[in-house]
Coordinates of N, CA, C and O in Angstrom, one line a residue:
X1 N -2.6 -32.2 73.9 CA -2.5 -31.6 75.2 C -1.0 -31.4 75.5 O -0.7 -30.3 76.1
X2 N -0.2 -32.1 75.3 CA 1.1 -32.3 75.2 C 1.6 -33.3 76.6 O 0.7 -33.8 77.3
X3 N 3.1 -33.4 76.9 CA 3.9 -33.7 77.9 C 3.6 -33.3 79.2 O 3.0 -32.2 79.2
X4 N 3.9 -33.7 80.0 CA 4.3 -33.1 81.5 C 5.3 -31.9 81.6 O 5.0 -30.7 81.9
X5 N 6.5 -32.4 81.1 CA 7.6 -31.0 80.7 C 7.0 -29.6 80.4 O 6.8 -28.5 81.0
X6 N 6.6 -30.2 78.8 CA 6.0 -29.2 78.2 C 4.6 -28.6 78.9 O 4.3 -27.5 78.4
X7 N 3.7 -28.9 79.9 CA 2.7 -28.4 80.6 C 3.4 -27.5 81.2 O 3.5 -26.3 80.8
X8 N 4.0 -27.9 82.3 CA 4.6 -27.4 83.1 C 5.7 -26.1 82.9 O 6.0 -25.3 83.9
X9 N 6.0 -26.0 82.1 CA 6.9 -25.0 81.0 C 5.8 -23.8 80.9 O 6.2 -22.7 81.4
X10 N 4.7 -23.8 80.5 CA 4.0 -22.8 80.2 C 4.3 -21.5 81.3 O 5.0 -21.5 82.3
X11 N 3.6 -20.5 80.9 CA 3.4 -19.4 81.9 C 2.1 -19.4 82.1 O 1.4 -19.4 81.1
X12 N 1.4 -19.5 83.4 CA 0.2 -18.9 83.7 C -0.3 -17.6 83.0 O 0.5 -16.6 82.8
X13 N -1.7 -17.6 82.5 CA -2.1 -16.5 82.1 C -2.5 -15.4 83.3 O -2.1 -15.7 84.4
X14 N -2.8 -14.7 83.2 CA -2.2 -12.9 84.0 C -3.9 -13.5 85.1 O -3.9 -13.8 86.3
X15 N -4.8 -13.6 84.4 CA -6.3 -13.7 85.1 C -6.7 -15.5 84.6 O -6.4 -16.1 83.6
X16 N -7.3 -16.0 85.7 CA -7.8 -17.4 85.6 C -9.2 -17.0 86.4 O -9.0 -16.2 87.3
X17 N -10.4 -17.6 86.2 CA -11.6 -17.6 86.3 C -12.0 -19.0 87.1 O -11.5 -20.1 87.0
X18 N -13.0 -18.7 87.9 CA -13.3 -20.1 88.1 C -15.1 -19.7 88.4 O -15.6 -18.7 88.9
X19 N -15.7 -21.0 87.8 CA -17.2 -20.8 87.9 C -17.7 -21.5 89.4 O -17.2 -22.2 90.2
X20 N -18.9 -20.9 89.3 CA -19.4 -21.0 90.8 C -21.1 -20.5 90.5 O -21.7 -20.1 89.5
X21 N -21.6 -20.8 91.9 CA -23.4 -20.3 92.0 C -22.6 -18.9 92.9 O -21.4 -18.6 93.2
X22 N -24.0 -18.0 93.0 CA -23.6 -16.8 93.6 C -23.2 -16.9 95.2 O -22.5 -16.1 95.9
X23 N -23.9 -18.4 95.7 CA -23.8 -19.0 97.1 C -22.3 -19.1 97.0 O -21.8 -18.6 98.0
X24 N -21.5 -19.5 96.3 CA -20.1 -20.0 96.0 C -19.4 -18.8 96.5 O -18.7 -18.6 97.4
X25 N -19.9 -17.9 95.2 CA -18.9 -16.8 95.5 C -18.3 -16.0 96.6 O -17.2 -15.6 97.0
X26 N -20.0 -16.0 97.1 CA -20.2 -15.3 98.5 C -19.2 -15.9 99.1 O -18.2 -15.3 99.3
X27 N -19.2 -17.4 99.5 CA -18.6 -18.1 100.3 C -17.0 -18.1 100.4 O -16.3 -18.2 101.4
X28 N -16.4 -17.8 98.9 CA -15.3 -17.7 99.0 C -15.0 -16.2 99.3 O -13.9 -16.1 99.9
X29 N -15.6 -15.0 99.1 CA -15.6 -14.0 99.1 C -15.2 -13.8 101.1 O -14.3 -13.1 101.6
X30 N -16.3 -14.7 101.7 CA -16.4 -14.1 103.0 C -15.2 -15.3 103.7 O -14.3 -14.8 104.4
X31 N -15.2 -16.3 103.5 CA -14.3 -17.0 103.9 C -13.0 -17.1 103.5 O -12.3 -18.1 104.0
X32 N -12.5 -16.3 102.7 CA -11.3 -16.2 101.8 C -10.6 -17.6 101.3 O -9.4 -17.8 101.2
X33 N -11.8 -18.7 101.0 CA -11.3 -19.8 100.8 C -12.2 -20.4 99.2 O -13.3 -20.3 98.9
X34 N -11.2 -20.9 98.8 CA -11.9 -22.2 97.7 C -11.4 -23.3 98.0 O -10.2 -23.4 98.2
X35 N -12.5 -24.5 97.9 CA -12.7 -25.7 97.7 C -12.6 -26.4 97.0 O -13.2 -26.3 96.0
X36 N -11.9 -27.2 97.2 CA -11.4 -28.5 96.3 C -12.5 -29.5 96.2 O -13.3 -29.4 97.0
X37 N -12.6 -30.3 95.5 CA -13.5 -31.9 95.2 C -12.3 -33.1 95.5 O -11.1 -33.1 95.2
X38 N -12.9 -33.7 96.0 CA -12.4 -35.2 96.0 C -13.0 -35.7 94.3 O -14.1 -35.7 93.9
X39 N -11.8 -36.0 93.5 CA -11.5 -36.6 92.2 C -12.8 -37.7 91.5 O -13.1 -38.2 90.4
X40 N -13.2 -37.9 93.1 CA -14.0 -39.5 92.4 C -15.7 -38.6 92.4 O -16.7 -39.1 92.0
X41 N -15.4 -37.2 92.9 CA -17.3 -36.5 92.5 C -16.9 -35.6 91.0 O -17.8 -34.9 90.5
X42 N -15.9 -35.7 90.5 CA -15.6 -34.9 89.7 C -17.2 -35.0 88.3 O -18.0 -36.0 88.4
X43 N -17.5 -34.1 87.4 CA -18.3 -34.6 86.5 C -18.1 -35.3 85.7 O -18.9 -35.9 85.1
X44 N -16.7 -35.3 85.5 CA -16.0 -36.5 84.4 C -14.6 -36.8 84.5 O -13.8 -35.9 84.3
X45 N -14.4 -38.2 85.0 CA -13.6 -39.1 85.4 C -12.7 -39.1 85.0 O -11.8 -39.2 85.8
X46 N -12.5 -39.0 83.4 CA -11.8 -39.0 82.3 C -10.6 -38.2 82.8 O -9.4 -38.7 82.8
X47 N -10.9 -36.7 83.1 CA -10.1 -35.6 84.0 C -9.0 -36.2 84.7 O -7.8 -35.8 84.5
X48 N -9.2 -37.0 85.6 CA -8.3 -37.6 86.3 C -7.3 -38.3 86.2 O -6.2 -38.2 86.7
X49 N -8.1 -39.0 85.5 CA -7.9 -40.6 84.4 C -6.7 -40.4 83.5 O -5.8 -41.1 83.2
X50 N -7.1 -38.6 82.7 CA -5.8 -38.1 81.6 C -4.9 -37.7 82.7 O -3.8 -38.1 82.5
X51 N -5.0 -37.1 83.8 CA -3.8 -36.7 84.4 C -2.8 -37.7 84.7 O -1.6 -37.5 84.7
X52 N -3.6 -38.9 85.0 CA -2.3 -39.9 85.7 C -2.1 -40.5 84.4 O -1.0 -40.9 84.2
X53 N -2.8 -40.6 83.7 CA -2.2 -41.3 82.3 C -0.7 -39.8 81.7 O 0.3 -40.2 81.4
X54 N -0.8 -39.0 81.7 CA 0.6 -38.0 81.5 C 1.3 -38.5 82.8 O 2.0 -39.5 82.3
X55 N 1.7 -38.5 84.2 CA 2.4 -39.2 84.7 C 2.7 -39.9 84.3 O 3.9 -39.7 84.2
X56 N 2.3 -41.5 83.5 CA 2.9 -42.7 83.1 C 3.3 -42.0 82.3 O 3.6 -41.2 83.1
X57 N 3.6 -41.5 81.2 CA 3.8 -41.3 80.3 C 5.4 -40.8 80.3 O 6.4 -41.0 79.6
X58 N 5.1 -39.7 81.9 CA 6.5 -39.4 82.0 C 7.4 -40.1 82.6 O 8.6 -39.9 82.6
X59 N 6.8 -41.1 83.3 CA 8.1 -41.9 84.0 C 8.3 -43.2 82.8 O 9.0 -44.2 83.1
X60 N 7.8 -43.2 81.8 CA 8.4 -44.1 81.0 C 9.4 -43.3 80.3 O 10.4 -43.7 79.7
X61 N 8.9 -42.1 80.3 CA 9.9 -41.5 79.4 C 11.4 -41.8 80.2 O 12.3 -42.5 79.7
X62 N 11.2 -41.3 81.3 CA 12.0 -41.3 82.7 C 12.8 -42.4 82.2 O 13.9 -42.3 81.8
X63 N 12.1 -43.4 82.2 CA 13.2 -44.7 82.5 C 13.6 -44.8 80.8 O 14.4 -45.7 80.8
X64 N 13.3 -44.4 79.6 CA 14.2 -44.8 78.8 C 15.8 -43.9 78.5 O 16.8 -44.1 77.9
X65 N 15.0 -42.5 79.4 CA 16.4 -41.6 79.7 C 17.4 -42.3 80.6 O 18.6 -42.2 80.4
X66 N 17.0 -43.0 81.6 CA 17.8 -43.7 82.3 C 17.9 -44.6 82.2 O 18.0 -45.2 83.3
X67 N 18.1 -45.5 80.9 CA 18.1 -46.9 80.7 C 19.5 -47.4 81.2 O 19.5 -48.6 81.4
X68 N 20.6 -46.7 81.4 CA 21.7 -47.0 82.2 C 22.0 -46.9 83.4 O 23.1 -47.3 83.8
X69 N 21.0 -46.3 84.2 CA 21.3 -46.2 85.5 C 20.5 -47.1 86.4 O 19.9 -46.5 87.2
X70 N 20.5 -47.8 86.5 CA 20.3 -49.0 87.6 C 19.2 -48.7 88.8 O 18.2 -49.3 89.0
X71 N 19.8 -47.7 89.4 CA 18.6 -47.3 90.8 C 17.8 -46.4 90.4 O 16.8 -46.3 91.1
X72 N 18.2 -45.6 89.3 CA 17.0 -44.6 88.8 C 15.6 -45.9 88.2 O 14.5 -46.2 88.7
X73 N 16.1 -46.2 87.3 CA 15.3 -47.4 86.7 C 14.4 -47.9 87.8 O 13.1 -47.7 87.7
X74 N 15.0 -48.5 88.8 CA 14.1 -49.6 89.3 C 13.5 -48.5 90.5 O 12.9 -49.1 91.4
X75 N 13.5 -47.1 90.7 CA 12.7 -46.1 91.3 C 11.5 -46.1 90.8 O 10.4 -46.2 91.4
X76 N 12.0 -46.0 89.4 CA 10.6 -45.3 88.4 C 9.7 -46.3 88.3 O 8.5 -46.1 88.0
X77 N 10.6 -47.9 88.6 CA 9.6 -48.7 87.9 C 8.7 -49.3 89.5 O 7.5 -49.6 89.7
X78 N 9.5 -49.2 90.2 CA 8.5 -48.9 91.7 C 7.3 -48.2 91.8 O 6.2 -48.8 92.1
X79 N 7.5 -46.6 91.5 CA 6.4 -46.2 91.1 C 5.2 -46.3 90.2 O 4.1 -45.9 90.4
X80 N 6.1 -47.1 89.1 CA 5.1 -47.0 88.4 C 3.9 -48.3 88.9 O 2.7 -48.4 88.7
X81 N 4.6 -49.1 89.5 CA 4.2 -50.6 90.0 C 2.9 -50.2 91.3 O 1.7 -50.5 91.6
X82 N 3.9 -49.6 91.6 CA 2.9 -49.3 93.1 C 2.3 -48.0 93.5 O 1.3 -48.0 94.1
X83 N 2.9 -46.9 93.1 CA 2.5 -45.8 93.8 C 1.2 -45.3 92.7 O 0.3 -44.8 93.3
X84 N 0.9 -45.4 91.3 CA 0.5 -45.4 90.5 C -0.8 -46.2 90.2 O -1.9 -45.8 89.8
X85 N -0.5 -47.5 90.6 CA -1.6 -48.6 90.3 C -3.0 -48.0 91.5 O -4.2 -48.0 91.2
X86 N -2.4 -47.7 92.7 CA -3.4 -47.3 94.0 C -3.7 -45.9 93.9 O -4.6 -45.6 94.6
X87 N -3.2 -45.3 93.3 CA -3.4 -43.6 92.7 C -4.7 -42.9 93.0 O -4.9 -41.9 93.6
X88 N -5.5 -43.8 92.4 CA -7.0 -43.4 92.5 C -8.1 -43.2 93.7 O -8.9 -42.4 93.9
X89 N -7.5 -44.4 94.3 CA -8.2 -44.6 95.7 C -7.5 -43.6 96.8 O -8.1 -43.6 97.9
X90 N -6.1 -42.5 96.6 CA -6.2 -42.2 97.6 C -7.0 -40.5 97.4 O -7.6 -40.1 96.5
X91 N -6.7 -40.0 98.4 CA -7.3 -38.7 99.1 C -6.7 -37.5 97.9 O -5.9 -36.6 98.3
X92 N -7.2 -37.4 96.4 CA -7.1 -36.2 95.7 C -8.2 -35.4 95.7 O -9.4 -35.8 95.6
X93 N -7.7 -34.2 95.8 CA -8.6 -33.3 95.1 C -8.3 -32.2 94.3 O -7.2 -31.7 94.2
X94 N -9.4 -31.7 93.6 CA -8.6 -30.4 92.9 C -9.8 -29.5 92.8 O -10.8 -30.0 93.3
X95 N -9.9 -28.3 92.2 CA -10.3 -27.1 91.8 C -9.9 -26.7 90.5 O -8.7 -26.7 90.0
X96 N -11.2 -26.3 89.9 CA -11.1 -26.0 88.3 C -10.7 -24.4 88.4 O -10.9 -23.6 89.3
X97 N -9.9 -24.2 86.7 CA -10.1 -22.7 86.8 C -9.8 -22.7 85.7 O -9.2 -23.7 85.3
X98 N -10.1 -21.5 84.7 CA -10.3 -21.5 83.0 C -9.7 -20.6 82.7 O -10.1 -19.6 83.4
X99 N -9.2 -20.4 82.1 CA -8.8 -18.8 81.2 C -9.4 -18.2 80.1 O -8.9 -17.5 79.2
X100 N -10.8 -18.8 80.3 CA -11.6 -18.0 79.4 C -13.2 -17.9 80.4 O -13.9 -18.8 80.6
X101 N -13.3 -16.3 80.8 CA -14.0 -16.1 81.7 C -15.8 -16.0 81.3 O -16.7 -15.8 82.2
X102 N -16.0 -16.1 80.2 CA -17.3 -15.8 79.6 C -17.9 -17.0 78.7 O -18.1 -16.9 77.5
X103 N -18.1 -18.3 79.4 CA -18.2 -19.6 78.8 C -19.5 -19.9 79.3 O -19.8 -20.2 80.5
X104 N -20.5 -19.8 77.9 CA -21.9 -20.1 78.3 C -22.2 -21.8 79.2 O -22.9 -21.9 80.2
X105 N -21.5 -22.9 78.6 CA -21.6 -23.9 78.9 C -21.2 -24.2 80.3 O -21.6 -25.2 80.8
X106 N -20.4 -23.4 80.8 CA -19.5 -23.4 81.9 C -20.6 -22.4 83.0 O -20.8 -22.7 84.2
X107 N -21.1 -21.6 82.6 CA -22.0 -20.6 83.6 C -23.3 -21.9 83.8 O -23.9 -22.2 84.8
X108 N -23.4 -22.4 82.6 CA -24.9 -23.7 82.5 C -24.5 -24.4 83.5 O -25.3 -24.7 84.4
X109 N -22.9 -25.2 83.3 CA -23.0 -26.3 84.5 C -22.9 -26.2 85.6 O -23.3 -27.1 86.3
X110 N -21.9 -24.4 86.1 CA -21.4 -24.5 87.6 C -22.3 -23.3 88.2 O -22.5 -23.5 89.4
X111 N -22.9 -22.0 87.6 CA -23.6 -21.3 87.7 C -24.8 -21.5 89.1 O -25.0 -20.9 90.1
X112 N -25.4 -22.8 88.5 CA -26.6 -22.8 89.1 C -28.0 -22.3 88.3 O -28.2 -21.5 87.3
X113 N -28.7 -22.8 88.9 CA -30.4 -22.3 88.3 C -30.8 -21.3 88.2 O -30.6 -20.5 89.2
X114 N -31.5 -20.7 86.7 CA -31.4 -18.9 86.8 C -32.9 -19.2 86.9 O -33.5 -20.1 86.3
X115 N -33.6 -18.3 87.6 CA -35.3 -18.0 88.2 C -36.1 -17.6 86.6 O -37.3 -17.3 86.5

């Protein structure tokens, strides 16, 4: 999957997709809005779970870049102590979107029931 850096470095591709029932669509269509999930109804946990695991990942990096600087250090390690450990419990959410718009498994799970 790679780094944080390296995530973040990418370029968005030109079109992103996101699956929905036709009720969805409507809804964003008429309300000019999409909806986010709170993290903890997500389908798989894991999703979350890798994201803050890349955060740690980068503030360790963090701190062995700054193994000489004293207040950077004991920032990161603050974070990592506290703001990190409670991560889960607070108020996230997110919205999926794919760059591959014709994904049978993806129409199966978010689609909805075909008659």
């Amino acid at each position: 999957m790679g780094n944080v850096k390296e995530i973040l470095r990418r370029t968005p591709p030109p079109i992103l997709y996101h699956y929905t029932t036709q009720q969805g669509l409507l809804g964003i269509i008429s309300d000019k809005e999409i909806w986010a999930s709170h993290t903890q109804y997500l389908n798989d946990v894991r999703e979350f779970r890798h994201a803050l695991d890349l955060v740690k990942e980068e503030i360790s990096a963090m701190k062995s870049e700054a193994a000489t600087n004293e207040l950077s250090r004991k920032c990161l390690t603050a974070m990592e102590e506290s703001v990190l450990s409670g991560l889960e419990s607070i108020n996230v959410c997110v919205c999926s979107f794919s760059e591959r718009g014709d994904v049978l498994s993806q129409w199966r799970a978010y689609g909805g029931a075909t008659l």
